[in-house]
Amino acid sequence: MKPLIYALVLVVCVVTLDIDLGYALRCFGCQSTTGYRNNCEVKANVNTTHILQCQSGYTTCMTLKMRTNITRSCAVRDVCHRYRNATGFRSCSTCYTDLCNGTGRGTASSTGAALGLIISALAVVGKIAITR
């Protein structure tokens, strides 16, 4: 019975850690002209890109291409709708997890990590219960 209690405590702790009170989204931030290998178009380049802690109300990460410029930043939810009809608009995308607006590489969200830990804990509990 003790392993079951320990596993449940672990699950509660993991779930509690994932409740982000006062949590701020983090996004890659940069702005540059497209077509250069060292700019933020090619990848989330450490020389030209920094990590932004998004302010209240900025709930998405954005990648916006206008004419020959690219911008990665924190943004409001419907930001792409504001630019779609603008002169020079090329593309706009948004995402909702930490550092998701880098190019060509995803990042695991804290929710995904917590879910993985919960599943692992439940598997251990199930294995203990089966062996008894």
PDB file of C-alpha atoms in Angstrom:
ATOM      1  CA  MET A   1       0.000   0.000   0.000  1.00  0.00           C
ATOM      2  CA  LYS A   2       2.882   2.380   0.736  1.00  0.00           C
ATOM      3  CA  PRO A   3       4.169   2.316  -2.888  1.00  0.00           C
ATOM      4  CA  LEU A   4       0.692   3.290  -4.068  1.00  0.00           C
ATOM      5  CA  ILE A   5       0.599   6.239  -1.670  1.00  0.00           C
ATOM      6  CA  TYR A   6       4.086   7.350  -2.746  1.00  0.00           C
ATOM      7  CA  ALA A   7       3.090   7.113  -6.400  1.00  0.00           C
ATOM      8  CA  LEU A   8      -0.057   9.154  -5.812  1.00  0.00           C
ATOM      9  CA  VAL A   9       1.926  11.802  -3.930  1.00  0.00           C
ATOM     10  CA  LEU A  10       4.364  11.923  -6.860  1.00  0.00           C
ATOM     11  CA  VAL A  11       1.505  12.368  -9.326  1.00  0.00           C
ATOM     12  CA  VAL A  12      -0.018  15.170  -7.243  1.00  0.00           C
ATOM     13  CA  CYS A  13       3.365  16.912  -7.017  1.00  0.00           C
ATOM     14  CA  VAL A  14       3.935  16.686 -10.764  1.00  0.00           C
ATOM     15  CA  VAL A  15       0.462  17.990 -11.560  1.00  0.00           C
ATOM     16  CA  THR A  16       0.896  20.800  -9.043  1.00  0.00           C
ATOM     17  CA  LEU A  17       4.212  21.781 -10.618  1.00  0.00           C
ATOM     18  CA  ASP A  18       2.477  22.063 -13.974  1.00  0.00           C
ATOM     19  CA  ILE A  19      -0.070  24.573 -12.663  1.00  0.00           C
ATOM     20  CA  ASP A  20       1.828  27.697 -13.516  1.00  0.00           C
ATOM     21  CA  LEU A  21       0.575  30.477 -11.312  1.00  0.00           C
ATOM     22  CA  GLY A  22       1.890  33.684 -12.789  1.00  0.00           C
ATOM     23  CA  TYR A  23       3.464  31.730 -15.622  1.00  0.00           C
ATOM     24  CA  ALA A  24       4.786  33.755 -18.550  1.00  0.00           C
ATOM     25  CA  LEU A  25       5.232  32.270 -22.002  1.00  0.00           C
ATOM     26  CA  ARG A  26       8.757  32.399 -23.434  1.00  0.00           C
ATOM     27  CA  CYS A  27       9.335  33.071 -27.133  1.00  0.00           C
ATOM     28  CA  PHE A  28      12.307  33.582 -29.394  1.00  0.00           C
ATOM     29  CA  GLY A  29      12.699  37.240 -30.287  1.00  0.00           C
ATOM     30  CA  CYS A  30      14.521  38.774 -33.228  1.00  0.00           C
ATOM     31  CA  GLN A  31      13.996  40.998 -36.237  1.00  0.00           C
ATOM     32  CA  SER A  32      16.091  41.067 -39.392  1.00  0.00           C
ATOM     33  CA  THR A  33      16.153  41.174 -43.156  1.00  0.00           C
ATOM     34  CA  THR A  34      15.531  37.848 -44.869  1.00  0.00           C
ATOM     35  CA  GLY A  35      18.133  36.157 -47.024  1.00  0.00           C
ATOM     36  CA  TYR A  36      21.148  36.307 -44.695  1.00  0.00           C
ATOM     37  CA  ARG A  37      22.552  33.159 -43.114  1.00  0.00           C
ATOM     38  CA  ASN A  38      23.139  34.804 -39.727  1.00  0.00           C
ATOM     39  CA  ASN A  39      19.653  36.210 -39.229  1.00  0.00           C
ATOM     40  CA  CYS A  40      16.665  34.822 -37.392  1.00  0.00           C
ATOM     41  CA  GLU A  41      15.128  33.401 -40.573  1.00  0.00           C
ATOM     42  CA  VAL A  42      17.572  30.509 -40.874  1.00  0.00           C
ATOM     43  CA  LYS A  43      17.248  29.205 -37.313  1.00  0.00           C
ATOM     44  CA  ALA A  44      16.885  30.399 -33.771  1.00  0.00           C
ATOM     45  CA  ASN A  45      20.438  31.750 -33.991  1.00  0.00           C
ATOM     46  CA  VAL A  46      22.061  32.614 -30.659  1.00  0.00           C
ATOM     47  CA  ASN A  47      23.900  35.529 -32.275  1.00  0.00           C
ATOM     48  CA  THR A  48      20.736  37.294 -33.429  1.00  0.00           C
ATOM     49  CA  THR A  49      17.982  35.771 -31.317  1.00  0.00           C
ATOM     50  CA  HIS A  50      17.158  36.229 -27.658  1.00  0.00           C
ATOM     51  CA  ILE A  51      14.543  34.673 -25.407  1.00  0.00           C
ATOM     52  CA  LEU A  52      11.645  36.907 -24.442  1.00  0.00           C
ATOM     53  CA  GLN A  53       9.555  36.529 -21.290  1.00  0.00           C
ATOM     54  CA  CYS A  54       6.108  37.518 -22.602  1.00  0.00           C
ATOM     55  CA  GLN A  55       4.163  40.194 -20.744  1.00  0.00           C
ATOM     56  CA  SER A  56       0.581  39.777 -19.574  1.00  0.00           C
ATOM     57  CA  GLY A  57      -1.832  39.568 -22.512  1.00  0.00           C
ATOM     58  CA  TYR A  58       0.779  38.204 -24.919  1.00  0.00           C
ATOM     59  CA  THR A  59      -0.301  34.569 -25.066  1.00  0.00           C
ATOM     60  CA  THR A  60       1.318  33.350 -28.298  1.00  0.00           C
ATOM     61  CA  CYS A  61       4.690  33.214 -29.970  1.00  0.00           C
ATOM     62  CA  MET A  62       4.730  34.640 -33.488  1.00  0.00           C
ATOM     63  CA  THR A  63       6.816  34.405 -36.635  1.00  0.00           C
ATOM     64  CA  LEU A  64       5.912  37.134 -39.132  1.00  0.00           C
ATOM     65  CA  LYS A  65       7.361  37.692 -42.611  1.00  0.00           C
ATOM     66  CA  MET A  66       6.659  41.030 -44.287  1.00  0.00           C
ATOM     67  CA  ARG A  67       8.380  41.895 -47.583  1.00  0.00           C
ATOM     68  CA  THR A  68      12.046  41.235 -46.813  1.00  0.00           C
ATOM     69  CA  ASN A  69      11.773  41.296 -43.014  1.00  0.00           C
ATOM     70  CA  ILE A  70      11.183  38.572 -40.469  1.00  0.00           C
ATOM     71  CA  THR A  71      10.118  39.052 -36.864  1.00  0.00           C
ATOM     72  CA  ARG A  72       9.886  36.490 -34.068  1.00  0.00           C
ATOM     73  CA  SER A  73       8.272  37.706 -30.888  1.00  0.00           C
ATOM     74  CA  CYS A  74       5.578  37.413 -28.243  1.00  0.00           C
ATOM     75  CA  ALA A  75       2.170  38.380 -29.583  1.00  0.00           C
ATOM     76  CA  VAL A  76      -1.508  38.679 -28.833  1.00  0.00           C
ATOM     77  CA  ARG A  77      -3.746  35.759 -29.758  1.00  0.00           C
ATOM     78  CA  ASP A  78      -5.098  36.884 -33.158  1.00  0.00           C
ATOM     79  CA  VAL A  79      -2.037  38.777 -34.362  1.00  0.00           C
ATOM     80  CA  CYS A  80      -1.877  37.114 -37.787  1.00  0.00           C
ATOM     81  CA  HIS A  81      -5.347  38.354 -38.701  1.00  0.00           C
ATOM     82  CA  ARG A  82      -4.077  41.919 -38.296  1.00  0.00           C
ATOM     83  CA  TYR A  83      -1.366  41.470 -40.923  1.00  0.00           C
ATOM     84  CA  ARG A  84      -2.965  39.203 -43.561  1.00  0.00           C
ATOM     85  CA  ASN A  85      -4.207  42.091 -45.731  1.00  0.00           C
ATOM     86  CA  ALA A  86      -1.226  44.375 -45.134  1.00  0.00           C
ATOM     87  CA  THR A  87       0.990  45.416 -48.032  1.00  0.00           C
ATOM     88  CA  GLY A  88       4.030  43.148 -48.235  1.00  0.00           C
ATOM     89  CA  PHE A  89       2.534  40.325 -46.159  1.00  0.00           C
ATOM     90  CA  ARG A  90       4.225  36.965 -46.848  1.00  0.00           C
ATOM     91  CA  SER A  91       3.378  34.715 -43.907  1.00  0.00           C
ATOM     92  CA  CYS A  92       2.471  34.651 -40.246  1.00  0.00           C
ATOM     93  CA  SER A  93       2.297  31.787 -37.774  1.00  0.00           C
ATOM     94  CA  THR A  94       1.614  31.523 -34.070  1.00  0.00           C
ATOM     95  CA  CYS A  95       2.105  28.823 -31.467  1.00  0.00           C
ATOM     96  CA  TYR A  96       1.386  28.494 -27.777  1.00  0.00           C
ATOM     97  CA  THR A  97       4.230  26.672 -26.001  1.00  0.00           C
ATOM     98  CA  ASP A  98       7.595  27.879 -24.721  1.00  0.00           C
ATOM     99  CA  LEU A  99      10.123  28.629 -27.470  1.00  0.00           C
ATOM    100  CA  CYS A 100       7.880  27.168 -30.155  1.00  0.00           C
ATOM    101  CA  ASN A 101       8.652  29.887 -32.711  1.00  0.00           C
ATOM    102  CA  GLY A 102      12.166  28.697 -33.470  1.00  0.00           C
ATOM    103  CA  THR A 103      12.615  27.195 -36.917  1.00  0.00           C
ATOM    104  CA  GLY A 104      12.849  23.511 -37.587  1.00  0.00           C
ATOM    105  CA  ARG A 105      12.868  22.348 -34.026  1.00  0.00           C
ATOM    106  CA  GLY A 106      10.124  21.788 -31.545  1.00  0.00           C
ATOM    107  CA  THR A 107      10.276  22.017 -27.819  1.00  0.00           C
ATOM    108  CA  ALA A 108       8.522  19.908 -25.275  1.00  0.00           C
ATOM    109  CA  SER A 109       5.920  21.721 -23.254  1.00  0.00           C
ATOM    110  CA  SER A 110       5.766  21.436 -19.487  1.00  0.00           C
ATOM    111  CA  THR A 111       2.350  19.809 -19.892  1.00  0.00           C
ATOM    112  CA  GLY A 112       3.836  17.082 -22.081  1.00  0.00           C
ATOM    113  CA  ALA A 113       6.624  16.457 -19.603  1.00  0.00           C
ATOM    114  CA  ALA A 114       4.174  16.248 -16.707  1.00  0.00           C
ATOM    115  CA  LEU A 115       1.951  13.857 -18.640  1.00  0.00           C
ATOM    116  CA  GLY A 116       4.949  11.619 -19.318  1.00  0.00           C
ATOM    117  CA  LEU A 117       5.832  11.539 -15.617  1.00  0.00           C
ATOM    118  CA  ILE A 118       2.247  10.742 -14.654  1.00  0.00           C
ATOM    119  CA  ILE A 119       2.086   7.865 -17.123  1.00  0.00           C
ATOM    120  CA  SER A 120       5.417   6.540 -15.829  1.00  0.00           C
ATOM    121  CA  ALA A 121       4.214   6.728 -12.220  1.00  0.00           C
ATOM    122  CA  LEU A 122       0.983   4.933 -13.084  1.00  0.00           C
ATOM    123  CA  ALA A 123       2.936   2.221 -14.900  1.00  0.00           C
ATOM    124  CA  VAL A 124       5.098   1.677 -11.807  1.00  0.00           C
ATOM    125  CA  VAL A 125       2.019   1.537  -9.573  1.00  0.00           C
ATOM    126  CA  GLY A 126       0.361  -0.936 -11.942  1.00  0.00           C
ATOM    127  CA  LYS A 127       3.466  -3.119 -12.022  1.00  0.00           C
ATOM    128  CA  ILE A 128       3.691  -3.156  -8.216  1.00  0.00           C
ATOM    129  CA  ALA A 129      -0.006  -4.032  -7.913  1.00  0.00           C
ATOM    130  CA  ILE A 130       0.315  -6.865 -10.467  1.00  0.00           C
ATOM    131  CA  THR A 131       3.342  -8.443  -8.763  1.00  0.00           C
ATOM    132  CA  ARG A 132       1.553  -8.673  -5.408  1.00  0.00           C
TER     133      ARG A 132
END
